[in-house]
Amino acid sequence: MATQSQTRRGYGPRGLARLATGQRPDVTLTELLGADTDPSVRQVAMLAADGTVAVHTGVDCLAVAGHLTGDGWAVQGNMLANAEVLPAMANAMTMNAPTGPGSAKLAERLLAALQAGERAGGDLRGRQSAALLVVSANRGAEPWDEISLDLRVDDSRAIRSAS
């Protein structure tokens, strides 16, 4: 699950709970957006364990905004510096990509996509917050032990200078 733009924190836990029951991402996303009072400002992406992707970029997200998807991946952004950011991210996701979303290299591909987006211009405002949480497809009695990676940058003081 990834939620940005004007985020709604409940999307993450509610979406993951529905996916855990086997519900398809497209159905899950439709339900989440249907219960939202302002889905036009939301940006949400979800990737199921089988590689199925569902993505939404609301019509009122601030430009440059959008998303691109492929087999087992999605990239999204809003308030991007230019229209080249998303294609650069998508290219990084697909370069030398192992098959399937459960690959051990998923976290590396996601980080490569973020770095490629930054090199292409990144966020119009400069560097902002980012988070990457990767969990195992295995389910156990102690789910916190199934976290493979939990990387967070709450805010960066590195601000892009205006040109």
PDB file of C-alpha atoms in Angstrom:
ATOM      1  CA  MET A   1       0.000   0.000   0.000  1.00  0.00           C
ATOM      2  CA  ALA A   2       1.175   3.486  -0.783  1.00  0.00           C
ATOM      3  CA  THR A   3      -0.860   6.589  -0.100  1.00  0.00           C
ATOM      4  CA  GLN A   4       0.190  10.143  -0.810  1.00  0.00           C
ATOM      5  CA  SER A   5      -1.058  13.514  -1.990  1.00  0.00           C
ATOM      6  CA  GLN A   6      -3.580  14.411   0.692  1.00  0.00           C
ATOM      7  CA  THR A   7      -3.185  11.133   2.537  1.00  0.00           C
ATOM      8  CA  ARG A   8      -5.779   9.319   4.517  1.00  0.00           C
ATOM      9  CA  ARG A   9      -3.938   7.145   7.033  1.00  0.00           C
ATOM     10  CA  GLY A  10      -6.700   4.547   7.288  1.00  0.00           C
ATOM     11  CA  TYR A  11      -6.150   3.442   3.694  1.00  0.00           C
ATOM     12  CA  GLY A  12      -3.067   1.455   4.711  1.00  0.00           C
ATOM     13  CA  PRO A  13      -4.432  -0.714   7.519  1.00  0.00           C
ATOM     14  CA  ARG A  14      -7.895  -1.061   5.958  1.00  0.00           C
ATOM     15  CA  GLY A  15      -6.491  -1.951   2.559  1.00  0.00           C
ATOM     16  CA  LEU A  16      -3.977  -4.446   3.923  1.00  0.00           C
ATOM     17  CA  ALA A  17      -6.674  -6.103   6.028  1.00  0.00           C
ATOM     18  CA  ARG A  18      -8.870  -6.567   2.943  1.00  0.00           C
ATOM     19  CA  LEU A  19      -5.983  -7.866   0.844  1.00  0.00           C
ATOM     20  CA  ALA A  20      -5.148 -10.340   3.622  1.00  0.00           C
ATOM     21  CA  THR A  21      -8.599 -11.888   3.180  1.00  0.00           C
ATOM     22  CA  GLY A  22      -7.839 -12.493  -0.493  1.00  0.00           C
ATOM     23  CA  GLN A  23      -9.812  -9.551  -1.814  1.00  0.00           C
ATOM     24  CA  ARG A  24      -8.473  -8.270  -5.140  1.00  0.00           C
ATOM     25  CA  PRO A  25      -6.681  -4.901  -5.128  1.00  0.00           C
ATOM     26  CA  ASP A  26      -9.102  -3.327  -7.637  1.00  0.00           C
ATOM     27  CA  VAL A  27     -12.086  -4.221  -5.438  1.00  0.00           C
ATOM     28  CA  THR A  28     -10.256  -3.040  -2.319  1.00  0.00           C
ATOM     29  CA  LEU A  29      -9.332   0.276  -3.897  1.00  0.00           C
ATOM     30  CA  THR A  30     -12.865   0.826  -5.195  1.00  0.00           C
ATOM     31  CA  GLU A  31     -14.254   0.263  -1.690  1.00  0.00           C
ATOM     32  CA  LEU A  32     -11.716   2.585  -0.042  1.00  0.00           C
ATOM     33  CA  LEU A  33     -12.378   5.355  -2.548  1.00  0.00           C
ATOM     34  CA  GLY A  34     -16.134   4.825  -2.280  1.00  0.00           C
ATOM     35  CA  ALA A  35     -16.022   5.403   1.480  1.00  0.00           C
ATOM     36  CA  ASP A  36     -13.858   8.523   1.107  1.00  0.00           C
ATOM     37  CA  THR A  37     -15.463  11.968   1.202  1.00  0.00           C
ATOM     38  CA  ASP A  38     -12.792  13.437  -1.094  1.00  0.00           C
ATOM     39  CA  PRO A  39     -11.147  10.799  -3.322  1.00  0.00           C
ATOM     40  CA  SER A  40     -10.291  13.410  -5.960  1.00  0.00           C
ATOM     41  CA  VAL A  41      -7.294  14.580  -3.878  1.00  0.00           C
ATOM     42  CA  ARG A  42      -5.969  11.099  -3.012  1.00  0.00           C
ATOM     43  CA  GLN A  43      -3.251   9.079  -4.610  1.00  0.00           C
ATOM     44  CA  VAL A  44      -3.158   5.397  -3.703  1.00  0.00           C
ATOM     45  CA  ALA A  45      -1.403   2.320  -5.028  1.00  0.00           C
ATOM     46  CA  MET A  46      -1.517  -1.257  -3.839  1.00  0.00           C
ATOM     47  CA  LEU A  47       0.322  -4.377  -4.836  1.00  0.00           C
ATOM     48  CA  ALA A  48      -0.994  -7.802  -3.847  1.00  0.00           C
ATOM     49  CA  ALA A  49       1.270 -10.768  -3.143  1.00  0.00           C
ATOM     50  CA  ASP A  50       0.369 -12.253  -6.542  1.00  0.00           C
ATOM     51  CA  GLY A  51       1.580  -9.117  -8.368  1.00  0.00           C
ATOM     52  CA  THR A  52      -1.839  -7.626  -9.068  1.00  0.00           C
ATOM     53  CA  VAL A  53      -1.752  -3.824  -8.964  1.00  0.00           C
ATOM     54  CA  ALA A  54      -4.452  -1.190  -8.428  1.00  0.00           C
ATOM     55  CA  VAL A  55      -3.713   2.535  -8.568  1.00  0.00           C
ATOM     56  CA  HIS A  56      -5.669   5.781  -8.287  1.00  0.00           C
ATOM     57  CA  THR A  57      -4.564   9.365  -8.900  1.00  0.00           C
ATOM     58  CA  GLY A  58      -7.360  11.787  -8.119  1.00  0.00           C
ATOM     59  CA  VAL A  59      -8.220  14.476 -10.643  1.00  0.00           C
ATOM     60  CA  ASP A  60      -7.514  17.203  -8.078  1.00  0.00           C
ATOM     61  CA  CYS A  61      -4.002  16.042  -7.171  1.00  0.00           C
ATOM     62  CA  LEU A  62      -1.535  18.817  -7.820  1.00  0.00           C
ATOM     63  CA  ALA A  63       0.269  18.639 -11.169  1.00  0.00           C
ATOM     64  CA  VAL A  64       2.483  17.141 -12.351  1.00  0.00           C
ATOM     65  CA  ALA A  65       0.660  14.074 -11.002  1.00  0.00           C
ATOM     66  CA  GLY A  66       0.062  10.575 -12.221  1.00  0.00           C
ATOM     67  CA  HIS A  67       1.024   6.931 -12.056  1.00  0.00           C
ATOM     68  CA  LEU A  68       2.431   4.173 -14.229  1.00  0.00           C
ATOM     69  CA  THR A  69       2.020   0.440 -13.678  1.00  0.00           C
ATOM     70  CA  GLY A  70       3.446  -2.800 -14.957  1.00  0.00           C
ATOM     71  CA  ASP A  71       3.575  -6.459 -14.057  1.00  0.00           C
ATOM     72  CA  GLY A  72       3.994  -6.466 -10.281  1.00  0.00           C
ATOM     73  CA  TRP A  73       4.858  -2.792  -9.835  1.00  0.00           C
ATOM     74  CA  ALA A  74       3.517   0.757  -9.754  1.00  0.00           C
ATOM     75  CA  VAL A  75       5.082   4.201  -9.493  1.00  0.00           C
ATOM     76  CA  GLN A  76       3.199   7.353  -8.628  1.00  0.00           C
ATOM     77  CA  GLY A  77       3.820  10.974  -7.875  1.00  0.00           C
ATOM     78  CA  ASN A  78       2.277  14.384  -7.531  1.00  0.00           C
ATOM     79  CA  MET A  79       3.762  17.862  -7.353  1.00  0.00           C
ATOM     80  CA  LEU A  80       6.547  16.494  -9.534  1.00  0.00           C
ATOM     81  CA  ALA A  81       9.138  18.821 -11.047  1.00  0.00           C
ATOM     82  CA  ASN A  82       8.367  17.606 -14.570  1.00  0.00           C
ATOM     83  CA  ALA A  83       6.671  14.914 -16.646  1.00  0.00           C
ATOM     84  CA  GLU A  84       9.913  12.897 -16.966  1.00  0.00           C
ATOM     85  CA  VAL A  85       9.963  11.793 -13.324  1.00  0.00           C
ATOM     86  CA  LEU A  86       7.420   8.964 -13.602  1.00  0.00           C
ATOM     87  CA  PRO A  87       8.915   7.391 -16.767  1.00  0.00           C
ATOM     88  CA  ALA A  88      12.371   7.486 -15.139  1.00  0.00           C
ATOM     89  CA  MET A  89      10.973   5.698 -12.093  1.00  0.00           C
ATOM     90  CA  ALA A  90       9.168   3.133 -14.242  1.00  0.00           C
ATOM     91  CA  ASN A  91      12.346   2.441 -16.194  1.00  0.00           C
ATOM     92  CA  ALA A  92      14.237   1.829 -12.948  1.00  0.00           C
ATOM     93  CA  MET A  93      11.530  -0.585 -11.769  1.00  0.00           C
ATOM     94  CA  THR A  94      11.792  -2.670 -14.920  1.00  0.00           C
ATOM     95  CA  MET A  95      15.558  -2.689 -15.493  1.00  0.00           C
ATOM     96  CA  ASN A  96      16.955  -6.126 -14.659  1.00  0.00           C
ATOM     97  CA  ALA A  97      13.766  -6.839 -12.748  1.00  0.00           C
ATOM     98  CA  PRO A  98      13.429 -10.337 -11.345  1.00  0.00           C
ATOM     99  CA  THR A  99      10.032 -11.871 -11.947  1.00  0.00           C
ATOM    100  CA  GLY A 100       7.292 -11.538  -9.374  1.00  0.00           C
ATOM    101  CA  PRO A 101       6.597  -9.042  -6.618  1.00  0.00           C
ATOM    102  CA  GLY A 102       7.812 -11.429  -3.910  1.00  0.00           C
ATOM    103  CA  SER A 103      11.365 -11.189  -5.157  1.00  0.00           C
ATOM    104  CA  ALA A 104      14.028 -10.422  -2.603  1.00  0.00           C
ATOM    105  CA  LYS A 105      15.016  -7.540  -4.874  1.00  0.00           C
ATOM    106  CA  LEU A 106      11.714  -5.656  -4.599  1.00  0.00           C
ATOM    107  CA  ALA A 107      13.073  -3.243  -1.972  1.00  0.00           C
ATOM    108  CA  GLU A 108      16.145  -2.539  -4.107  1.00  0.00           C
ATOM    109  CA  ARG A 109      13.949  -1.887  -7.150  1.00  0.00           C
ATOM    110  CA  LEU A 110      11.762   0.499  -5.162  1.00  0.00           C
ATOM    111  CA  LEU A 111      14.793   2.416  -3.898  1.00  0.00           C
ATOM    112  CA  ALA A 112      16.240   2.534  -7.421  1.00  0.00           C
ATOM    113  CA  ALA A 113      12.933   3.984  -8.650  1.00  0.00           C
ATOM    114  CA  LEU A 114      12.999   6.691  -5.968  1.00  0.00           C
ATOM    115  CA  GLN A 115      16.588   7.568  -6.848  1.00  0.00           C
ATOM    116  CA  ALA A 116      15.772   7.681 -10.578  1.00  0.00           C
ATOM    117  CA  GLY A 117      12.816   9.958  -9.878  1.00  0.00           C
ATOM    118  CA  GLU A 118      15.040  12.274  -7.877  1.00  0.00           C
ATOM    119  CA  ARG A 119      17.644  12.399 -10.673  1.00  0.00           C
ATOM    120  CA  ALA A 120      14.871  13.245 -13.181  1.00  0.00           C
ATOM    121  CA  GLY A 121      13.742  16.232 -11.126  1.00  0.00           C
ATOM    122  CA  GLY A 122      11.879  14.747  -8.179  1.00  0.00           C
ATOM    123  CA  ASP A 123       9.398  16.692  -6.131  1.00  0.00           C
ATOM    124  CA  LEU A 124       8.758  20.303  -7.122  1.00  0.00           C
ATOM    125  CA  ARG A 125       9.220  21.374  -3.484  1.00  0.00           C
ATOM    126  CA  GLY A 126      12.533  19.565  -2.990  1.00  0.00           C
ATOM    127  CA  ARG A 127      13.051  16.468  -0.931  1.00  0.00           C
ATOM    128  CA  GLN A 128      10.157  15.528   1.283  1.00  0.00           C
ATOM    129  CA  SER A 129       9.344  12.505   3.430  1.00  0.00           C
ATOM    130  CA  ALA A 130       9.505   8.905   2.245  1.00  0.00           C
ATOM    131  CA  ALA A 131       8.839   5.509   3.741  1.00  0.00           C
ATOM    132  CA  LEU A 132       9.402   1.956   2.570  1.00  0.00           C
ATOM    133  CA  LEU A 133       7.995  -1.008   4.478  1.00  0.00           C
ATOM    134  CA  VAL A 134       8.534  -4.484   3.039  1.00  0.00           C
ATOM    135  CA  VAL A 135       6.919  -7.462   4.728  1.00  0.00           C
ATOM    136  CA  SER A 136       7.178 -11.149   4.025  1.00  0.00           C
ATOM    137  CA  ALA A 137       4.380 -13.052   2.340  1.00  0.00           C
ATOM    138  CA  ASN A 138       4.586 -15.442   5.301  1.00  0.00           C
ATOM    139  CA  ARG A 139       2.003 -14.916   7.995  1.00  0.00           C
ATOM    140  CA  GLY A 140       2.790 -15.788  11.564  1.00  0.00           C
ATOM    141  CA  ALA A 141       1.558 -15.220  15.086  1.00  0.00           C
ATOM    142  CA  GLU A 142       4.003 -12.311  15.459  1.00  0.00           C
ATOM    143  CA  PRO A 143       3.623 -10.221  12.264  1.00  0.00           C
ATOM    144  CA  TRP A 144       6.272  -7.718  13.378  1.00  0.00           C
ATOM    145  CA  ASP A 145       8.837 -10.480  12.870  1.00  0.00           C
ATOM    146  CA  GLU A 146       7.875 -10.680   9.179  1.00  0.00           C
ATOM    147  CA  ILE A 147       9.100  -7.158   8.403  1.00  0.00           C
ATOM    148  CA  SER A 148      12.045  -7.347   6.006  1.00  0.00           C
ATOM    149  CA  LEU A 149      12.699  -3.622   5.741  1.00  0.00           C
ATOM    150  CA  ASP A 150      11.318  -0.523   7.458  1.00  0.00           C
ATOM    151  CA  LEU A 151      12.998   2.612   6.117  1.00  0.00           C
ATOM    152  CA  ARG A 152      11.654   6.066   6.880  1.00  0.00           C
ATOM    153  CA  VAL A 153      12.779   9.617   6.205  1.00  0.00           C
ATOM    154  CA  ASP A 154      10.294  11.940   7.837  1.00  0.00           C
ATOM    155  CA  ASP A 155      11.601  15.105   6.214  1.00  0.00           C
ATOM    156  CA  SER A 156      14.794  16.231   4.589  1.00  0.00           C
ATOM    157  CA  ARG A 157      16.389  19.590   5.173  1.00  0.00           C
ATOM    158  CA  ALA A 158      17.863  19.373   1.674  1.00  0.00           C
ATOM    159  CA  ILE A 159      15.689  21.816  -0.244  1.00  0.00           C
ATOM    160  CA  ARG A 160      15.966  22.156  -4.000  1.00  0.00           C
ATOM    161  CA  SER A 161      16.940  25.667  -4.937  1.00  0.00           C
ATOM    162  CA  ALA A 162      14.589  27.545  -7.225  1.00  0.00           C
ATOM    163  CA  SER A 163      15.895  27.989 -10.752  1.00  0.00           C
TER     164      SER A 163
END
